[in-house]
mmCIF file of C-alpha atoms in Angstrom:
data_model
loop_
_atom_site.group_PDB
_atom_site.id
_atom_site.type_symbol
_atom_site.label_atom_id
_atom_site.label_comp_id
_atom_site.label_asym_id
_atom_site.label_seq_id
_atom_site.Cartn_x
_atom_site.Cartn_y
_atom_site.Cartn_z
ATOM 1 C CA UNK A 204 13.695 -20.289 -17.998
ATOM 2 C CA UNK A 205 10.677 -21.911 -15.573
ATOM 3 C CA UNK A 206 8.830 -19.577 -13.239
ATOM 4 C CA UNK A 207 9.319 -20.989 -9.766
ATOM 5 C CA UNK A 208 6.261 -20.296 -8.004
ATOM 6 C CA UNK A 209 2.443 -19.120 -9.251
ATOM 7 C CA UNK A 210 2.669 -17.881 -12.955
ATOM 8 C CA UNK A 211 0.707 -14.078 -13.614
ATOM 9 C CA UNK A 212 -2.586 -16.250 -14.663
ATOM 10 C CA UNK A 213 -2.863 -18.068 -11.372
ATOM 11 C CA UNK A 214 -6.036 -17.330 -9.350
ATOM 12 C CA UNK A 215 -3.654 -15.964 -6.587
ATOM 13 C CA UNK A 216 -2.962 -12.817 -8.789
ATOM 14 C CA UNK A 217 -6.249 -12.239 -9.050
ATOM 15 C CA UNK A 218 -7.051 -8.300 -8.383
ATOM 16 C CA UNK A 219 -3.167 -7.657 -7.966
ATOM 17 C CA UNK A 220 -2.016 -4.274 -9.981
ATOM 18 C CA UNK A 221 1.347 -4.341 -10.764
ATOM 19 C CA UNK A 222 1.366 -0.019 -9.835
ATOM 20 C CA UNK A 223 0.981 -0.747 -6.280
ATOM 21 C CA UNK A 224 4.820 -1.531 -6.236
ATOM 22 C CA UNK A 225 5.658 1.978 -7.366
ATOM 23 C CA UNK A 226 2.708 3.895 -6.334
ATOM 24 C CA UNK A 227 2.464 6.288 -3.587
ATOM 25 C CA UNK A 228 0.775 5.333 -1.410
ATOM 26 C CA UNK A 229 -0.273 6.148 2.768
ATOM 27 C CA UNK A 230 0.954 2.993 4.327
ATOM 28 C CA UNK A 231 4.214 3.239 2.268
ATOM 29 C CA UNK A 232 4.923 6.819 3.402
ATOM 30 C CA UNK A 233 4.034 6.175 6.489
ATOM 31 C CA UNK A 234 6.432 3.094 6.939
ATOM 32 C CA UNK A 235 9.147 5.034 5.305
ATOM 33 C CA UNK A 236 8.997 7.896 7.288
ATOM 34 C CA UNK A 237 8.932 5.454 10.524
ATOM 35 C CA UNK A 238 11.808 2.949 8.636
ATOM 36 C CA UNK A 239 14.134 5.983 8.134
ATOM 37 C CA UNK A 240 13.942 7.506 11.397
ATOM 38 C CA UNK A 241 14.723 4.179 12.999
ATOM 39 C CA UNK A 242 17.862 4.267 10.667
ATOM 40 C CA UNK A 243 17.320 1.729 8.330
ATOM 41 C CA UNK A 244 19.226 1.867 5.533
ATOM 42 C CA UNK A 245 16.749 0.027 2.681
ATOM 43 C CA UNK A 246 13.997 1.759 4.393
ATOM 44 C CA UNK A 247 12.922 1.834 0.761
ATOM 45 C CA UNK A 248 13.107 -1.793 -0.172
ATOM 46 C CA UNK A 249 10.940 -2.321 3.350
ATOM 47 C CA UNK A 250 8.613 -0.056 2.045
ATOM 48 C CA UNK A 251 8.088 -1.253 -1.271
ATOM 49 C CA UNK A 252 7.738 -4.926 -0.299
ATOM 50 C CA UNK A 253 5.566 -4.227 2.369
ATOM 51 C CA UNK A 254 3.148 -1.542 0.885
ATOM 52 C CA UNK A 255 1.656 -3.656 -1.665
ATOM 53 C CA UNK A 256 1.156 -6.979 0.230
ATOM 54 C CA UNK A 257 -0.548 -4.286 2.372
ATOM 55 C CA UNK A 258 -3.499 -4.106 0.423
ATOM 56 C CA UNK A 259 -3.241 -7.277 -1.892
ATOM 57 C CA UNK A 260 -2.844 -9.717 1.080
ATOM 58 C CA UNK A 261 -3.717 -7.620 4.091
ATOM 59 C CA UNK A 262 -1.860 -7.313 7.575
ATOM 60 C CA UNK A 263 -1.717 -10.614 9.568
ATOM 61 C CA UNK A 264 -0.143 -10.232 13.316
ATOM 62 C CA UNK A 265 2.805 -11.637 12.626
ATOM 63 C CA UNK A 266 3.741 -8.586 9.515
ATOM 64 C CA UNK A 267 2.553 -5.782 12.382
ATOM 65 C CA UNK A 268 4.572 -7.314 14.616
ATOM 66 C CA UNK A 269 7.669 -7.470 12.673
ATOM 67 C CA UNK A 270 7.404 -3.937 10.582
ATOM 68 C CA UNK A 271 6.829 -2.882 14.353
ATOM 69 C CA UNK A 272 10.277 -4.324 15.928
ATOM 70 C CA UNK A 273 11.853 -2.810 13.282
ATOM 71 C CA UNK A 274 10.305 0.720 13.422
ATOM 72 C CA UNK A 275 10.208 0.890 17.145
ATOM 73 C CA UNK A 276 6.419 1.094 17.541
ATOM 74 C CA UNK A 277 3.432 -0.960 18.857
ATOM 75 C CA UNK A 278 1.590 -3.771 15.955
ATOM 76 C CA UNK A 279 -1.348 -1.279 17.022
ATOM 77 C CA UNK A 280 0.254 1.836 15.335
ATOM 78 C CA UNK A 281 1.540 -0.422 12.429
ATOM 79 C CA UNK A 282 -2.582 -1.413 11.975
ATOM 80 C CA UNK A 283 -3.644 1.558 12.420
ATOM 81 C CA UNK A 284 -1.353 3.207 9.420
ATOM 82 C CA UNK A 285 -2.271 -0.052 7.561
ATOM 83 C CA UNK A 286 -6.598 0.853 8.166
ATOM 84 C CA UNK A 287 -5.959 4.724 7.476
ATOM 85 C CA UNK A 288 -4.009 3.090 4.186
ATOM 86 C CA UNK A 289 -7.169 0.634 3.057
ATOM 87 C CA UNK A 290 -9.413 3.596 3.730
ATOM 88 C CA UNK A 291 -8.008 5.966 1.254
ATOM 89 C CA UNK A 292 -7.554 3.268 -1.206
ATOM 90 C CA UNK A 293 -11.669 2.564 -1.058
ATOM 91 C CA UNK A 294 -11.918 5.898 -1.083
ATOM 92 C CA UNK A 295 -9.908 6.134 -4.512
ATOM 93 C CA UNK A 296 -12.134 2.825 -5.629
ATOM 94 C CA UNK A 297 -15.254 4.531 -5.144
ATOM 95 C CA UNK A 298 -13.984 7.636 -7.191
ATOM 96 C CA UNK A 299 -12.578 5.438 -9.764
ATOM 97 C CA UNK A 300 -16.367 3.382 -9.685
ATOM 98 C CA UNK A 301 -18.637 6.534 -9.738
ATOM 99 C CA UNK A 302 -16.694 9.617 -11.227
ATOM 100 C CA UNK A 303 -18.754 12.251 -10.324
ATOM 101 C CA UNK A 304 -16.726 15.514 -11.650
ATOM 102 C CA UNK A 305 -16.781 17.391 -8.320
ATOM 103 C CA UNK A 306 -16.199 14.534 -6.255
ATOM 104 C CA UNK A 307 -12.842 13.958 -8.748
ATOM 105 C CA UNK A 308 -12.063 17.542 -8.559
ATOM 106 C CA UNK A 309 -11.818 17.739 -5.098
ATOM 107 C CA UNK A 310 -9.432 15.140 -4.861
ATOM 108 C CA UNK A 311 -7.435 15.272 -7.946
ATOM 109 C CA UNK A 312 -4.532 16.764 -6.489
ATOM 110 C CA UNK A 313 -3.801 13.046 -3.806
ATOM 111 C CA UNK A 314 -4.505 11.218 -6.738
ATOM 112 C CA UNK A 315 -2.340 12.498 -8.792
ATOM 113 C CA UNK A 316 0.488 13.027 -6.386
ATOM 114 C CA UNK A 317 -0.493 9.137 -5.809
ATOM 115 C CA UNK A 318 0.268 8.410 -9.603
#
């Protein structure tokens, strides 16, 4: 059967990792948390199709907006869980770059509750 749409070698995949759909991650806690208190019943699905294009394609206005009139919360909130999100992930980058042992130890416990 044809892929419809850009195959896995396209440039547009470039950097994408595959884990960021079932990884743990801040954003996709965060928008859980906010998804299943506003009673949404695939607060899940939201989550996972929203946490990765988090970080692969960032956060235009139009996603904060949205993921905001369905959590009940201002696009400001929804960008500011999206920042504290791209900060821990450069955060893990920079580990992952440079692993200096007590840097790693430190934080081996959120990565591997991340895993």
């Amino acid at each position: 059967m044809p892929i419809i749409g850009p195959g896995p070698d396209d440039p547009e995949y470039d950097n994408w990792d595959p884990a960021w759909r079932h990884q743990d991650t801040p954003f996709r806690r965060w928008l859980l948390e906010k998804l299943t208190e506003a009673g949404w019943s695939f607060a899940a699905e939201i989550a996972t199709s929203s946490a990765p294009a988090n970080r692969y394609n960032g956060l235009t206005d139009i996603d904060a907006g949205n993921l905001a009139s369905l959590i009940g919360c201002s696009p400001d909130e929804v960008r500011a869980a999206h920042k504290a999100d791209l900060a821990d992930w450069r955060q893990e980058q920079q580990l992952r770059d440079h692993p200096d042992l007590a840097v790693l130890d430190v934080d081996l416990d959120r990565l591997w509750r991340r895993s």
